[in-house]
């Protein structure tokens, strides 16, 4: 298991020798001591990334050559599936079956997708008179700092790294301190695939140390961040207080699932709602954490969701291949989620089911699926991201109120709509303020579709060819023909 920082093609301890413990939420035991990177380590990594970029063997290589390296990396990830999945499940508490069947394959697919796409991205020729030729090309930014969260470490790391590397950038990656191990393992595979020394660097550490140093660094051209709103705002401030670097943010949400009275299949809706909030113990940026349901079908829908959750999402050992609901990321996070539920109940919200700690593995961070009805739409349980297996029920009297409640949030990452009327679907989908709107489904996507949000959910997009726009800049070359 790799535990040192990866800088300029080799594993090295932190400059000051410090380490920190990474702890498994499965049972609360220490997995390893990991290098605790700080400002000096970030300096070393950024300097290596800059040298690699200026060297040009990656930045100015044939795009098809870069693409072949990324495709090889995807193949190596597939070869090391069990190793990577085991690291991910142990480090995050995510069920091993999901790590094997979803996390690692999806991350590998992302690298392959951008590897296969990059030599199909064309420049432009601007309209000019016959006396000139104006070429418009996309060039890499330079050094990209990527800061990723702990809920889907490999997948979100791939969303940042694959387009950044495909475009020719060098990258300094700061994984979340709760889940650094898969990024460190990935660096070794990237080197084996042919990523040149210095092009990919990984510096584990704490946000207020390594993360802040990366955000403030004058030789970093862009920060790509996924995480909380407060930390995202810090990165915007760091950019403004340093070199004005570009910042793209994906900051989570409080995504509504709107179920209208004419929804054709309430069981399908109930199952999609259950998966949408209880998958990965609710630790998903776009989790469908609110249900806005028409009063006419409220009781039946809630009953179906409760039954489906009780049958399907039973807290269990993440290392059991049959487990569907694993652990939350830490005991501290678990206590925070449960505290939010308890405060809401104390303020008048009604816990319909769940809200309890579970212990399928002693010492682990587990919680039962929770449904809570909050009559006060300003209650923090309704307005704030909980990031746990907690579903809030809101009842609407008609379609207009359902739309109003759905949009009554400062977030705007995703939303879903359940209706059998295509005209209603078209009208409401247009008016729902979210980066992704699903109709009669939830969490359907592909690498070809962009992912990102409106308002406090951030700006910029992961996935799709549009992500390449965030890791490139336009250059105009004007050639006189006279």
XYZ file of C-alpha atoms in Angstrom:
482
model
C 0.000 0.000 0.000
C 1.409 3.382 -1.033
C 1.363 5.996 1.735
C 3.959 8.591 0.686
C 3.348 11.591 -1.538
C 3.975 11.093 -5.266
C 6.081 13.959 -6.640
C 8.028 14.105 -9.900
C 7.611 10.416 -10.622
C 8.542 8.939 -7.262
C 7.109 8.350 -3.799
C 8.570 10.607 -1.120
C 7.750 11.322 2.526
C 6.505 14.730 3.593
C 9.289 17.309 3.699
C 9.007 17.588 7.487
C 8.426 13.874 7.995
C 4.937 14.259 9.438
C 2.188 11.691 8.882
C -1.494 11.345 9.681
C -3.697 8.309 10.262
C -6.249 7.186 7.717
C -8.986 5.308 9.580
C -11.459 2.821 8.165
C -15.094 3.723 8.923
C -15.867 0.005 8.662
C -14.614 -0.606 12.211
C -12.730 2.505 13.316
C -9.299 0.918 13.002
C -6.239 2.643 11.586
C -5.333 1.518 8.080
C -2.038 3.328 7.677
C 0.004 6.409 8.448
C 0.061 8.659 5.374
C 2.461 11.485 4.481
C 1.055 14.775 5.769
C 1.868 17.162 2.969
C 2.201 20.870 3.658
C 3.240 24.053 1.890
C 6.770 22.817 1.146
C 5.439 19.616 -0.416
C 2.975 21.590 -2.519
C 5.856 23.819 -3.653
C 7.837 20.756 -4.702
C 4.867 19.245 -6.526
C 3.959 22.468 -8.334
C 7.576 23.002 -9.364
C 7.709 19.453 -10.755
C 4.434 19.997 -12.593
C 5.668 23.278 -14.071
C 8.949 21.725 -15.237
C 7.040 18.877 -16.845
C 4.703 21.280 -18.594
C 7.520 23.456 -19.928
C 9.461 20.379 -20.995
C 6.625 19.756 -23.409
C 6.832 15.989 -23.863
C 3.264 15.754 -22.557
C 1.771 19.199 -23.130
C 2.823 19.379 -26.797
C 2.664 15.683 -27.635
C 0.415 14.371 -30.362
C -3.040 14.263 -28.734
C -3.424 10.678 -29.943
C -0.242 9.749 -28.056
C -1.599 11.229 -24.827
C -4.828 9.401 -25.510
C -3.081 6.055 -25.813
C -1.465 6.565 -22.401
C -4.843 7.264 -20.803
C -6.350 4.199 -22.459
C -3.449 2.122 -21.085
C -4.112 3.592 -17.641
C -7.749 2.504 -17.916
C -6.623 -1.017 -18.820
C -4.233 -1.123 -15.854
C -7.033 -0.039 -13.540
C -9.126 -2.928 -14.837
C -6.213 -5.321 -14.232
C -5.905 -4.013 -10.652
C -9.671 -3.995 -10.055
C -9.649 -6.021 -6.843
C -6.756 -4.068 -5.337
C -8.282 -0.663 -6.088
C -11.762 -1.753 -4.982
C -10.404 -3.112 -1.719
C -8.585 0.140 -1.020
C -11.684 2.188 -1.813
C -14.034 0.082 0.317
C -11.661 -0.034 3.288
C -10.858 3.674 3.162
C -14.432 4.975 2.665
C -16.845 2.312 3.950
C -18.403 2.030 0.497
C -19.680 -1.535 -0.157
C -17.064 -3.682 -1.848
C -19.585 -4.805 -4.469
C -20.138 -1.196 -5.521
C -16.409 -0.488 -5.500
C -15.802 -3.469 -7.809
C -18.866 -3.032 -9.989
C -19.210 0.761 -10.145
C -16.397 2.871 -8.706
C -13.302 1.370 -10.313
C -14.935 0.528 -13.676
C -16.477 3.998 -13.963
C -13.193 5.709 -13.128
C -11.357 3.563 -15.664
C -14.033 4.268 -18.275
C -13.537 7.999 -17.711
C -9.814 7.803 -18.509
C -10.509 5.683 -21.581
C -13.283 8.017 -22.763
C -11.100 11.128 -22.698
C -8.176 9.186 -24.109
C -10.283 8.160 -27.070
C -11.855 11.615 -27.463
C -8.918 14.007 -27.280
C -7.679 13.556 -30.865
C -11.166 14.352 -32.121
C -11.290 17.888 -30.703
C -10.889 20.402 -33.517
C -9.819 24.027 -33.617
C -11.500 26.719 -35.694
C -10.755 29.093 -38.537
C -12.242 32.545 -38.039
C -13.885 34.347 -40.960
C -11.468 36.918 -42.380
C -10.703 38.607 -45.644
C -8.497 36.959 -48.259
C -5.434 38.733 -46.863
C -5.324 36.815 -43.564
C -5.767 33.428 -41.931
C -7.001 33.433 -38.325
C -6.620 30.141 -36.437
C -8.336 29.493 -33.106
C -6.851 26.635 -31.101
C -7.374 25.168 -27.644
C -4.190 24.882 -25.606
C -3.626 23.460 -22.098
C -3.723 25.858 -19.165
C -0.483 24.686 -17.579
C -0.542 23.475 -13.968
C -3.917 22.377 -12.600
C -4.598 21.844 -8.903
C -7.317 19.237 -8.329
C -8.907 18.913 -4.885
C -11.322 16.013 -4.538
C -13.717 14.771 -1.821
C -13.970 11.522 0.091
C -17.365 10.220 -1.021
C -16.302 8.850 -4.439
C -12.522 9.305 -4.433
C -11.636 7.366 -7.576
C -14.589 8.473 -9.682
C -14.297 12.184 -8.946
C -10.505 12.039 -9.231
C -10.972 10.580 -12.713
C -13.485 13.312 -13.597
C -10.790 15.912 -12.861
C -7.630 14.152 -14.000
C -8.804 12.580 -17.254
C -9.798 15.780 -19.110
C -6.963 17.794 -17.534
C -4.332 15.264 -18.600
C -5.927 14.617 -21.984
C -5.732 18.340 -22.744
C -1.993 18.358 -21.968
C -1.899 19.887 -18.496
C 0.250 18.856 -15.562
C -1.693 18.181 -12.346
C -1.156 18.386 -8.612
C -3.857 16.313 -6.907
C -4.822 16.823 -3.249
C -7.073 13.930 -2.181
C -9.337 14.244 0.850
C -7.514 13.440 4.072
C -10.239 10.887 4.891
C -9.573 8.863 1.713
C -6.085 9.364 0.256
C -5.102 5.789 -0.544
C -6.714 5.169 -3.936
C -5.193 8.358 -5.397
C -1.733 7.260 -4.271
C -2.256 3.839 -5.856
C -3.542 5.457 -9.043
C -0.359 7.540 -9.385
C 1.735 4.379 -9.657
C -0.515 2.980 -12.369
C -0.381 6.280 -14.263
C 3.412 6.138 -14.261
C 3.301 2.538 -15.507
C 0.920 3.615 -18.278
C 3.437 6.190 -19.500
C 2.471 9.481 -17.871
C 5.837 11.315 -17.732
C 7.475 12.267 -14.448
C 6.049 15.452 -12.986
C 2.873 15.432 -15.068
C 0.842 13.854 -12.245
C 1.683 14.568 -8.614
C -0.318 13.527 -5.543
C 0.088 15.321 -2.217
C -2.066 13.959 0.640
C -2.683 16.170 3.626
C -5.159 18.404 5.389
C -7.204 21.042 3.645
C -6.017 23.921 5.798
C -2.399 22.954 5.053
C -1.885 21.295 1.672
C -5.224 22.414 0.228
C -4.781 26.045 1.144
C -1.179 26.065 -0.095
C -2.333 24.710 -3.446
C -5.169 27.222 -3.687
C -2.874 30.158 -2.912
C 0.036 29.053 -5.081
C 1.082 31.651 -7.644
C 2.262 29.045 -10.151
C -1.016 27.110 -10.286
C -3.172 28.125 -13.244
C -6.450 26.549 -12.154
C -8.152 24.876 -9.210
C -10.767 22.196 -9.867
C -12.639 21.486 -6.633
C -15.479 19.234 -5.532
C -16.684 19.539 -1.943
C -18.595 21.773 0.436
C -19.819 25.297 -0.182
C -17.698 26.904 2.586
C -14.485 25.322 1.305
C -15.374 26.181 -2.277
C -15.717 29.816 -1.243
C -12.278 29.605 0.352
C -10.758 28.505 -2.940
C -12.369 31.454 -4.688
C -10.847 33.718 -2.055
C -7.439 32.047 -2.343
C -7.512 32.621 -6.100
C -8.386 36.285 -5.685
C -5.696 36.807 -3.082
C -3.008 35.145 -5.196
C -2.734 35.101 -8.989
C -6.427 35.205 -9.950
C -6.289 31.604 -11.138
C -9.382 30.009 -12.670
C -11.583 28.084 -10.221
C -14.281 25.548 -11.061
C -16.525 24.319 -8.263
C -18.973 21.454 -7.734
C -20.459 22.060 -4.306
C -23.241 19.598 -3.634
C -26.961 20.143 -3.322
C -30.337 19.526 -1.766
C -31.859 17.892 -4.802
C -35.652 17.445 -4.992
C -37.594 14.515 -6.387
C -40.976 15.905 -7.432
C -43.732 13.293 -7.518
C -46.992 14.566 -9.016
C -50.416 13.026 -8.541
C -50.412 11.601 -12.067
C -47.126 9.713 -11.658
C -47.633 6.502 -13.612
C -45.682 4.068 -11.414
C -45.341 4.925 -7.737
C -43.347 1.772 -7.045
C -40.766 2.754 -9.645
C -40.651 6.228 -8.134
C -40.278 4.829 -4.607
C -37.390 2.593 -5.634
C -35.619 5.387 -7.502
C -36.104 7.668 -4.502
C -34.644 5.010 -2.206
C -31.583 4.482 -4.386
C -31.248 8.218 -4.901
C -30.814 8.980 -1.195
C -29.626 5.786 0.507
C -26.976 4.687 -2.022
C -23.512 5.253 -0.505
C -25.282 6.087 2.774
C -26.569 9.329 1.271
C -23.042 10.651 0.763
C -23.628 11.744 -2.814
C -23.445 15.323 -4.088
C -26.669 15.078 -6.086
C -28.501 12.744 -3.703
C -32.269 13.126 -3.981
C -32.506 14.231 -0.368
C -35.929 15.895 -0.641
C -39.208 14.429 -1.898
C -41.821 16.968 -2.918
C -44.964 14.880 -3.311
C -48.554 15.708 -4.231
C -50.874 15.275 -1.265
C -53.089 12.862 -3.236
C -50.315 10.245 -3.424
C -48.258 11.241 -0.400
C -49.282 8.409 1.951
C -48.901 5.663 -0.637
C -45.538 6.915 -1.843
C -44.104 7.295 1.656
C -45.283 3.816 2.595
C -43.633 2.365 -0.505
C -40.361 4.190 0.162
C -40.336 3.043 3.794
C -40.932 -0.565 2.802
C -38.317 -0.502 0.037
C -35.729 1.079 2.339
C -36.377 -1.472 5.089
C -36.049 -4.380 2.649
C -33.073 -3.121 0.655
C -30.885 -0.779 2.708
C -29.841 -2.713 5.775
C -26.567 -1.459 7.306
C -23.966 -4.196 6.906
C -20.250 -4.906 6.647
C -18.832 -3.052 3.590
C -16.484 -5.958 2.875
C -19.412 -8.368 2.421
C -20.138 -8.645 -1.341
C -23.876 -8.671 -0.629
C -23.898 -5.399 1.322
C -25.940 -2.540 -0.134
C -25.663 0.040 2.675
C -22.189 0.423 4.126
C -20.642 2.903 6.524
C -20.532 6.667 6.623
C -17.053 8.130 6.207
C -16.310 8.559 9.925
C -17.778 8.460 13.403
C -17.542 12.256 13.529
C -19.560 12.599 10.351
C -22.114 10.069 11.605
C -22.566 12.045 14.806
C -23.042 15.221 12.777
C -25.742 13.648 10.616
C -27.582 12.199 13.598
C -27.308 15.532 15.385
C -29.037 17.256 12.487
C -31.910 14.769 12.652
C -32.219 15.179 16.418
C -32.257 18.969 16.200
C -34.933 18.848 13.510
C -37.052 16.533 15.646
C -36.639 18.886 18.582
C -37.829 21.784 16.404
C -41.049 20.046 15.347
C -40.079 17.755 12.466
C -41.414 14.193 12.616
C -39.070 11.242 12.181
C -41.137 8.664 10.304
C -38.535 5.911 10.347
C -34.852 5.450 11.183
C -32.564 8.085 12.625
C -30.664 5.515 14.650
C -27.108 4.329 14.840
C -26.435 0.758 13.711
C -23.458 -1.474 14.478
C -23.151 -4.389 12.051
C -19.391 -4.154 12.658
C -18.245 -2.986 16.114
C -16.610 0.433 16.058
C -17.966 1.353 12.620
C -19.937 4.413 11.497
C -23.364 3.113 10.450
C -26.840 4.653 10.383
C -30.282 3.353 9.517
C -32.179 4.865 6.548
C -34.172 7.843 7.805
C -37.364 9.543 6.602
C -38.318 12.818 8.224
C -41.237 15.162 7.607
C -40.552 18.824 8.312
C -43.534 21.198 8.153
C -41.286 24.259 8.359
C -39.665 24.782 4.963
C -36.983 26.935 6.638
C -35.876 24.131 8.953
C -32.163 23.407 8.356
C -33.029 19.758 7.704
C -34.911 21.017 4.624
C -32.515 23.716 3.471
C -29.048 22.365 4.280
C -27.114 19.477 2.790
C -27.003 16.665 5.378
C -24.836 14.239 3.369
C -26.218 11.158 5.037
C -29.072 8.627 4.612
C -31.762 11.172 5.474
C -34.783 11.815 3.232
C -36.967 14.868 3.867
C -40.665 14.672 2.900
C -42.481 17.817 1.746
C -46.126 17.784 0.684
C -47.487 19.976 -2.123
C -51.135 20.882 -2.718
C -50.779 21.279 -6.494
C -48.257 21.342 -9.320
C -47.445 25.014 -8.912
C -46.625 24.581 -5.229
C -44.568 21.503 -6.025
C -42.458 23.558 -8.428
C -42.163 26.360 -5.883
C -40.992 23.993 -3.132
C -38.563 22.225 -5.452
C -36.910 25.514 -6.418
C -36.969 26.894 -2.875
C -33.290 26.125 -2.263
C -30.008 27.909 -2.683
C -28.645 24.812 -4.432
C -29.210 23.660 -7.985
C -27.284 20.496 -8.773
C -30.030 18.076 -9.789
C -33.774 17.422 -9.685
C -36.205 14.725 -10.767
C -39.801 14.844 -11.897
C -42.320 12.001 -11.874
C -45.396 12.498 -14.077
C -47.227 10.708 -16.883
C -48.030 13.939 -18.755
C -45.342 14.786 -21.298
C -46.519 18.399 -21.509
C -46.201 18.824 -17.748
C -42.808 17.122 -17.877
C -41.550 19.473 -20.561
C -42.883 22.589 -18.868
C -41.602 21.789 -15.364
C -38.255 20.403 -16.502
C -37.595 23.730 -18.176
C -38.455 25.616 -14.980
C -36.619 23.428 -12.466
C -33.398 25.268 -11.625
C -30.834 22.492 -11.704
C -27.882 21.409 -13.802
C -29.482 18.011 -14.441
C -33.216 17.236 -14.507
C -34.399 13.652 -14.744
C -37.932 12.732 -15.822
C -39.366 9.437 -14.540
C -35.913 8.245 -13.495
C -33.030 9.313 -11.275
C -29.236 9.309 -11.614
C -29.212 8.173 -15.233
C -26.127 9.519 -17.011
C -23.119 8.762 -19.170
C -19.686 10.184 -19.810
C -21.231 12.075 -22.718
C -23.451 14.189 -20.456
C -22.060 17.116 -18.427
C -22.449 17.196 -14.661
C -22.560 20.344 -12.552
C -24.943 22.783 -10.971
C -26.521 26.202 -10.681
C -26.359 28.721 -7.848
C -24.633 27.498 -4.676
C -24.001 24.122 -6.279
C -21.127 25.735 -8.138
C -20.114 26.333 -11.724
C -18.216 24.461 -14.372
C -18.929 20.950 -15.568
C -17.374 17.534 -15.113
C -17.764 14.828 -17.788
C -18.459 15.212 -21.508
C -16.463 17.184 -24.057
C -17.559 20.348 -22.254
C -15.194 19.486 -19.392
C -12.260 20.019 -21.746
C -13.243 23.674 -21.959
C -12.339 24.059 -18.282
C -8.811 22.712 -18.815
C -7.926 24.606 -21.982
C -7.638 28.197 -23.138
C -8.246 29.695 -26.541
C -5.369 31.041 -28.596
C -5.803 33.066 -31.761
C -3.023 32.965 -34.343
C -3.422 35.647 -37.020
C -1.342 35.029 -40.160
C -0.961 37.768 -42.700
C -1.179 36.470 -46.269
C -0.102 39.689 -47.947
